[in-house]
mmCIF file of C-alpha atoms in Angstrom:
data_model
loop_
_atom_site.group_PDB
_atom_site.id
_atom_site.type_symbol
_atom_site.label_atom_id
_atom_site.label_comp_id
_atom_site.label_asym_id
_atom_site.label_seq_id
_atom_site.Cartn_x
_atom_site.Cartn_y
_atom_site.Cartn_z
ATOM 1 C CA UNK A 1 0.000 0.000 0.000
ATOM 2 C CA UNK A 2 1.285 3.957 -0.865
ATOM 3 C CA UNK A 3 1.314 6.276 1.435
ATOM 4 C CA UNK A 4 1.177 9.829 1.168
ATOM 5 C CA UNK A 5 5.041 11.048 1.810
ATOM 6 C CA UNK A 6 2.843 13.896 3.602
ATOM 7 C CA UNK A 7 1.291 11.122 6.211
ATOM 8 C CA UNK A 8 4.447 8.667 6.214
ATOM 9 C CA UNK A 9 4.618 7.997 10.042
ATOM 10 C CA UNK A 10 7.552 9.558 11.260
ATOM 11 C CA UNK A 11 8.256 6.673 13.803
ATOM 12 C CA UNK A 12 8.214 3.485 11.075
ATOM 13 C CA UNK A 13 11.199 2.230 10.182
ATOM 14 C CA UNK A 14 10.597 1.615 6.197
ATOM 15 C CA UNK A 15 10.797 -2.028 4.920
ATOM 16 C CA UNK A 16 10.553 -2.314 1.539
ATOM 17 C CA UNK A 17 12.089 -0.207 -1.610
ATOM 18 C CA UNK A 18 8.403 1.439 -1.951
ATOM 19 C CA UNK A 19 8.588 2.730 1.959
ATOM 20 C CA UNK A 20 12.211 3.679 1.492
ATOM 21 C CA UNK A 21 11.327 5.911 -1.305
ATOM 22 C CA UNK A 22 8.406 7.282 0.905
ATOM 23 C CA UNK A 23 10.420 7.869 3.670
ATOM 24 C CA UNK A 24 13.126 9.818 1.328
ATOM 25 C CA UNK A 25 10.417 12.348 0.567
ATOM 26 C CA UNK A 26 8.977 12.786 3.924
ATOM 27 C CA UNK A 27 12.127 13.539 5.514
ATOM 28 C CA UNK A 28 13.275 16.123 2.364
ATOM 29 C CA UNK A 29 9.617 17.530 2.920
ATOM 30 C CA UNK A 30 10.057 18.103 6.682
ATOM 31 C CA UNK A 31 13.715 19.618 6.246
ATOM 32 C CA UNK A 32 12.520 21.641 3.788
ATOM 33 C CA UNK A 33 15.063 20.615 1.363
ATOM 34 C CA UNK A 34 13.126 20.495 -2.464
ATOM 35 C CA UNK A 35 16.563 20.829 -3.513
ATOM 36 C CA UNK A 36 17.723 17.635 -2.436
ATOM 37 C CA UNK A 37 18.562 14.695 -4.763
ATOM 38 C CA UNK A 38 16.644 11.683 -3.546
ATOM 39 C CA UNK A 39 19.133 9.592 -5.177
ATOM 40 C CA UNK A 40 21.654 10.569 -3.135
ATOM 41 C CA UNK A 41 19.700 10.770 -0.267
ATOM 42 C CA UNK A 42 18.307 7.837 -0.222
ATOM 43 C CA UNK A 43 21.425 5.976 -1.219
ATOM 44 C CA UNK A 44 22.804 7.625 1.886
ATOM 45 C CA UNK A 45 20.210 6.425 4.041
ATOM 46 C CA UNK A 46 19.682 2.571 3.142
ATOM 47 C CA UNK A 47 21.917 1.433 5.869
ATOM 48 C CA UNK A 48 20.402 3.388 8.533
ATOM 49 C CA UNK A 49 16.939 2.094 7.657
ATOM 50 C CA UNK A 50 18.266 -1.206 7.544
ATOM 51 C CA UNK A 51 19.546 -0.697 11.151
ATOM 52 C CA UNK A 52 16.304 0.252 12.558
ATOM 53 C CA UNK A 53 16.247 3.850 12.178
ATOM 54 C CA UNK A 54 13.306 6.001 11.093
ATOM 55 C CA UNK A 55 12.448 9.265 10.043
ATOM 56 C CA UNK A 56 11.992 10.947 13.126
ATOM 57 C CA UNK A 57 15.528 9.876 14.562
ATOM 58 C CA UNK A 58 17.387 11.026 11.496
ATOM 59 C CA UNK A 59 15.967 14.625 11.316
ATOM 60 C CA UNK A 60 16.621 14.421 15.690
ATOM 61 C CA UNK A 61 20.207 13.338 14.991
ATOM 62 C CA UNK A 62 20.374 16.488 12.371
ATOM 63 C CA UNK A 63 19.643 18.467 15.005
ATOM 64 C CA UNK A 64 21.467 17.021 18.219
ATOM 65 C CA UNK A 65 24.476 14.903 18.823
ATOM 66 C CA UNK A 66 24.163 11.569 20.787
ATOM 67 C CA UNK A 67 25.767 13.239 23.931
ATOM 68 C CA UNK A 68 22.356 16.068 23.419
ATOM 69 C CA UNK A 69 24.258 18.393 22.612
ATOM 70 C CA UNK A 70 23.148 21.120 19.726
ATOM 71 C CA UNK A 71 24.976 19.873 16.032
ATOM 72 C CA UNK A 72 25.742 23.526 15.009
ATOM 73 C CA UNK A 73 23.842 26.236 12.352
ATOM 74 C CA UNK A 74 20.959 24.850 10.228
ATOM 75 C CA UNK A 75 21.957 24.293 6.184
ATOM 76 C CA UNK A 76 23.089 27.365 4.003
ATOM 77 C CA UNK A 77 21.810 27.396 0.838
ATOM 78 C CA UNK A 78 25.891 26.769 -0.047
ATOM 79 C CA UNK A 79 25.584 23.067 1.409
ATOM 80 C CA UNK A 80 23.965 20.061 -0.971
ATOM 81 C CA UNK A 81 21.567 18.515 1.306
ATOM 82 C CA UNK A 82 22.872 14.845 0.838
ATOM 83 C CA UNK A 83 26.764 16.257 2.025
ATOM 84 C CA UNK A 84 25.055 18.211 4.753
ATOM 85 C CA UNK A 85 23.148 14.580 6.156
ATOM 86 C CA UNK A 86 26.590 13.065 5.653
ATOM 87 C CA UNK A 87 28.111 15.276 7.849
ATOM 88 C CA UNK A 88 25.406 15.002 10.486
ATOM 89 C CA UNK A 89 24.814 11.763 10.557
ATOM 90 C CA UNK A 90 28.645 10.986 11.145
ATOM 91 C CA UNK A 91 28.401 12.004 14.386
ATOM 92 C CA UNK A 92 26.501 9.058 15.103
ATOM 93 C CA UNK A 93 29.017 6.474 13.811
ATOM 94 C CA UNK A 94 32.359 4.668 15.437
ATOM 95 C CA UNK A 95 35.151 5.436 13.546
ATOM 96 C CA UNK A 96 32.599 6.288 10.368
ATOM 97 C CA UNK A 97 31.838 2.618 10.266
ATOM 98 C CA UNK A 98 29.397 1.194 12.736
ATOM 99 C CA UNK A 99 26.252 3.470 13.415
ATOM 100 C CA UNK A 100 25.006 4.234 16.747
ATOM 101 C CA UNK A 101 21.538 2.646 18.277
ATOM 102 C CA UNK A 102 18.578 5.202 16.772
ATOM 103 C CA UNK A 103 17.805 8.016 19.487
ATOM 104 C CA UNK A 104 13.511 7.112 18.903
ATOM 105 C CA UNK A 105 12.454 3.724 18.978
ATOM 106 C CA UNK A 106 11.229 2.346 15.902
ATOM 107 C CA UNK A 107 8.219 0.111 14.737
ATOM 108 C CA UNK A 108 7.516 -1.570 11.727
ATOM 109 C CA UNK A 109 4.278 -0.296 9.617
ATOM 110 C CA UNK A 110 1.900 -3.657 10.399
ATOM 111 C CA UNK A 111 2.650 -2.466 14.192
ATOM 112 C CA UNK A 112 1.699 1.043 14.073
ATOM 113 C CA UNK A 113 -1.396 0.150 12.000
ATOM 114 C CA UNK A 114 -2.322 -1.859 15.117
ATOM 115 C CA UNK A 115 -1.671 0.596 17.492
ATOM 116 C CA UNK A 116 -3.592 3.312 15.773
ATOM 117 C CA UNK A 117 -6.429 1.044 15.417
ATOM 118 C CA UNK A 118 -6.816 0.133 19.213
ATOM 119 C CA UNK A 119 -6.296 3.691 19.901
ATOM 120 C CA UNK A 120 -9.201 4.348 17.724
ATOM 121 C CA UNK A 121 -11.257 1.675 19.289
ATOM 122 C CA UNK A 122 -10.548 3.052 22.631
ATOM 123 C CA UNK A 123 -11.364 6.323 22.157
ATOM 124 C CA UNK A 124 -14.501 5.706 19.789
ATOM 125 C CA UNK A 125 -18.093 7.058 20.902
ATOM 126 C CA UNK A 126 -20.223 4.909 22.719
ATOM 127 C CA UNK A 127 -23.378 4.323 22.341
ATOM 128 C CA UNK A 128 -26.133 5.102 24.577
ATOM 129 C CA UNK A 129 -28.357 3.392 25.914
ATOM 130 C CA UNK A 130 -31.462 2.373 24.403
ATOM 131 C CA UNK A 131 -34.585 4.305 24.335
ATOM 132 C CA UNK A 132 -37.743 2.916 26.316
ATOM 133 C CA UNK A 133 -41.185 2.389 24.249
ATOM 134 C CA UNK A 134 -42.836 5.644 25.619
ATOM 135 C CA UNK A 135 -38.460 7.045 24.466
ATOM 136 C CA UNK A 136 -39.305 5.749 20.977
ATOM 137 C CA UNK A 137 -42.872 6.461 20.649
ATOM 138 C CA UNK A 138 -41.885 10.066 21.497
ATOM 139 C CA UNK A 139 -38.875 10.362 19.375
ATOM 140 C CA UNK A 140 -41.229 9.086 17.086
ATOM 141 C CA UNK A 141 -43.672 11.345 17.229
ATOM 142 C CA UNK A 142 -41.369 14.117 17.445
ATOM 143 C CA UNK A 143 -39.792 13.692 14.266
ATOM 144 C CA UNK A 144 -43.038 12.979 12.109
ATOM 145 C CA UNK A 145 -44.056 16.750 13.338
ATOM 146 C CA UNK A 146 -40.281 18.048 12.223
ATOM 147 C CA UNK A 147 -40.275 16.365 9.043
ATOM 148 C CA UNK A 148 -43.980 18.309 8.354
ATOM 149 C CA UNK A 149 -43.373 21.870 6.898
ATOM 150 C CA UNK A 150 -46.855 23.336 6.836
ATOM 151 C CA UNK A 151 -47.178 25.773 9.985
ATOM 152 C CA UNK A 152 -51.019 25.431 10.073
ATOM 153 C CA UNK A 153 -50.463 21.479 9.815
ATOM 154 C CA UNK A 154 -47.730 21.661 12.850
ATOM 155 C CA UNK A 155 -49.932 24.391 14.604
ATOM 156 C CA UNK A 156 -52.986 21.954 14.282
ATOM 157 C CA UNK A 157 -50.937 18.795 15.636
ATOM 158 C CA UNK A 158 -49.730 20.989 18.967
ATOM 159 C CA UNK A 159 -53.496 21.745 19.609
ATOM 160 C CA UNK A 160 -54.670 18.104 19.248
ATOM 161 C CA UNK A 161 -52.250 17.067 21.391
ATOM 162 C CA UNK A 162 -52.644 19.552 24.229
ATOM 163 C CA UNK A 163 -56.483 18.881 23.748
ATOM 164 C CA UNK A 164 -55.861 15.556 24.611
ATOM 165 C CA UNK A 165 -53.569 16.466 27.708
ATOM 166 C CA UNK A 166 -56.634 18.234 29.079
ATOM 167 C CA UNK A 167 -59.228 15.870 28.401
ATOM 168 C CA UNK A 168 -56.895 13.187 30.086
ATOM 169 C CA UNK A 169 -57.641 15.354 33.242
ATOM 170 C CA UNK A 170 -61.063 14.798 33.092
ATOM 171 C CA UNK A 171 -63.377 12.737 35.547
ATOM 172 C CA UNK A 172 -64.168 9.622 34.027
ATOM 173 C CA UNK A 173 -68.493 9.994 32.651
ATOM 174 C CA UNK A 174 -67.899 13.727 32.364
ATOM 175 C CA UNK A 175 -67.773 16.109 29.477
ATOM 176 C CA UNK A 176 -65.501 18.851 28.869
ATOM 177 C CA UNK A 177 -66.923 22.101 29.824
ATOM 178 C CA UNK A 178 -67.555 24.503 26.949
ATOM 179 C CA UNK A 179 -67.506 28.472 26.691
ATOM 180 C CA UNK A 180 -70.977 29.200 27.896
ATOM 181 C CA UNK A 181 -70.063 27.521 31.384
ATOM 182 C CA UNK A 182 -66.778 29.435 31.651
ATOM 183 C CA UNK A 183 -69.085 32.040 31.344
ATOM 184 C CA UNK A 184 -71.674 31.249 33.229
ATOM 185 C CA UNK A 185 -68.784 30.065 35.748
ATOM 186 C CA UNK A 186 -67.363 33.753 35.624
ATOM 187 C CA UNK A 187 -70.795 35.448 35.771
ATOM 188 C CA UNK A 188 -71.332 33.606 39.055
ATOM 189 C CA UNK A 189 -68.317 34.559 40.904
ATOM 190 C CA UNK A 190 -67.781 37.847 40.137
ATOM 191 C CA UNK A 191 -70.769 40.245 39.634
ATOM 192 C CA UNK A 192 -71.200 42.715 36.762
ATOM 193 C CA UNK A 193 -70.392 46.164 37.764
ATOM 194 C CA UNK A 194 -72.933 48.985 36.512
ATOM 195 C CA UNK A 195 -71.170 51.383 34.598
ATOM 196 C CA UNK A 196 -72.012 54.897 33.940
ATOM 197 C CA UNK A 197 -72.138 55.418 29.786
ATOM 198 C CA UNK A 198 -71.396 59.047 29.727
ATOM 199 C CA UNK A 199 -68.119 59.095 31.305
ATOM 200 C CA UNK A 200 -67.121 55.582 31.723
ATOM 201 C CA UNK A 201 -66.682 55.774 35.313
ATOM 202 C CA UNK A 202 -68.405 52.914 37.927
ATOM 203 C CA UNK A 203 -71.553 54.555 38.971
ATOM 204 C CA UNK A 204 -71.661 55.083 42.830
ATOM 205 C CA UNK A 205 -75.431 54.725 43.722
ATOM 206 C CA UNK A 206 -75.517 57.538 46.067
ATOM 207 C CA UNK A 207 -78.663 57.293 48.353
ATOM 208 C CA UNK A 208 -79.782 61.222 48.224
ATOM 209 C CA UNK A 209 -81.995 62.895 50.497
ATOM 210 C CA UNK A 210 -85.626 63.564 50.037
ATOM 211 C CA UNK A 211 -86.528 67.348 49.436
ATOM 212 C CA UNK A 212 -88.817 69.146 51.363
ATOM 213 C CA UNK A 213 -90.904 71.452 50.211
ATOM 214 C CA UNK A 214 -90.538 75.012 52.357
ATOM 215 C CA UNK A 215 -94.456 76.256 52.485
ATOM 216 C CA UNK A 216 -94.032 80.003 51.382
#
């Protein structure tokens, strides 16, 4: 299988001549060398990848010796990148022969597909519990009325269903009351004021005095 030089994994030590050529790319990608010669580079790097080295520990033994110690100045654009590596990466031999142990541990690409995938199955959504009958009658119901567009159809629905709320409150044998006993309820409990017409004000009743008539 190909992968992207973009998504190589940085730990996996490459196998075959298709991930050696991937691996080439993805470490001239994240040097930022376009310049380099992958023919040279990778020529350069076959042993180390055949001693268990990957990406990532190349580009940290670019940057550091094996003591941890800081190699020196990045590249100039005066260097070829493959005589540059050369250079780096003899710090990390005996006598320019033998090559030191990898600074990152490796793995091999059938082991960091299975890692990846129990990390994915570990941290995967679970799924919820399930719903009860009234849960899925009410879900249900819920998303018949969503899925209807009409507003006078949805308006309708919420009526009949409150309707039915209030009936449920009902005494078993009896009918729902109607307007004319709210009315009559309202008439019973609270009397009708007399109001005066002309100025809109409650009309006091005022008990006035009888007049007399003075005899002249």
């Amino acid at each position: 299988m190909q992968i992207d030089p973009r998504r190589w994994p940085g730990r996996v030590v490459p196998m075959t001549d298709a991930d050696v050529d991937t691996a080439v790319e993805s470490l001239c990608a994240r040097a930022s060398w376009p310049d380099a010669d992958r023919r040279w580079v990778r020529r350069l790097l076959e042993p180390w990848f055949a001693a268990g080295w990957s990406v990532d520990a190349v580009l940290v033994a670019v940057d550091t010796r094996p003591d941890g110690t800081r190699q020196g100045r990045p590249r100039s654009r005066a260097q070829v990148a493959h005589e540059f590596l050369r250079a780096r990466l003899r710090t990390w031999t005996t006598d320019g022969v033998r090559l030191a142990r990898p600074p990152l541990p490796g793995m091999s690409l059938g082991e960091w597909f299975r890692v990846n995938r129990r990390n994915a199955a570990l941290h995967a959504p679970r799924r919820g519990a399930g719903l009860t009958s009234e849960g899925e009658r009410a879900r249900a119901e819920s998303r018949a009325l969503a899925h209807r567009r009409d507003p006078v159809e949805r308006s309708r629905e919420k009526g009949r269903r409150r309707q039915e709320v209030l009936d449920s409150l009902l005494v078993p044998g009896q009918e729902s009351p109607s307007f004319a006993d709210s009315w009559r309820l309202v008439a019973e409990l609270i009397p009708v004021q007399r109001v005066c017409s002309a100025c809109g004000h409650v009309r006091s009743e005022v008990a006035r005095p009888t007049a007399h008539r003075v005899a002249s």
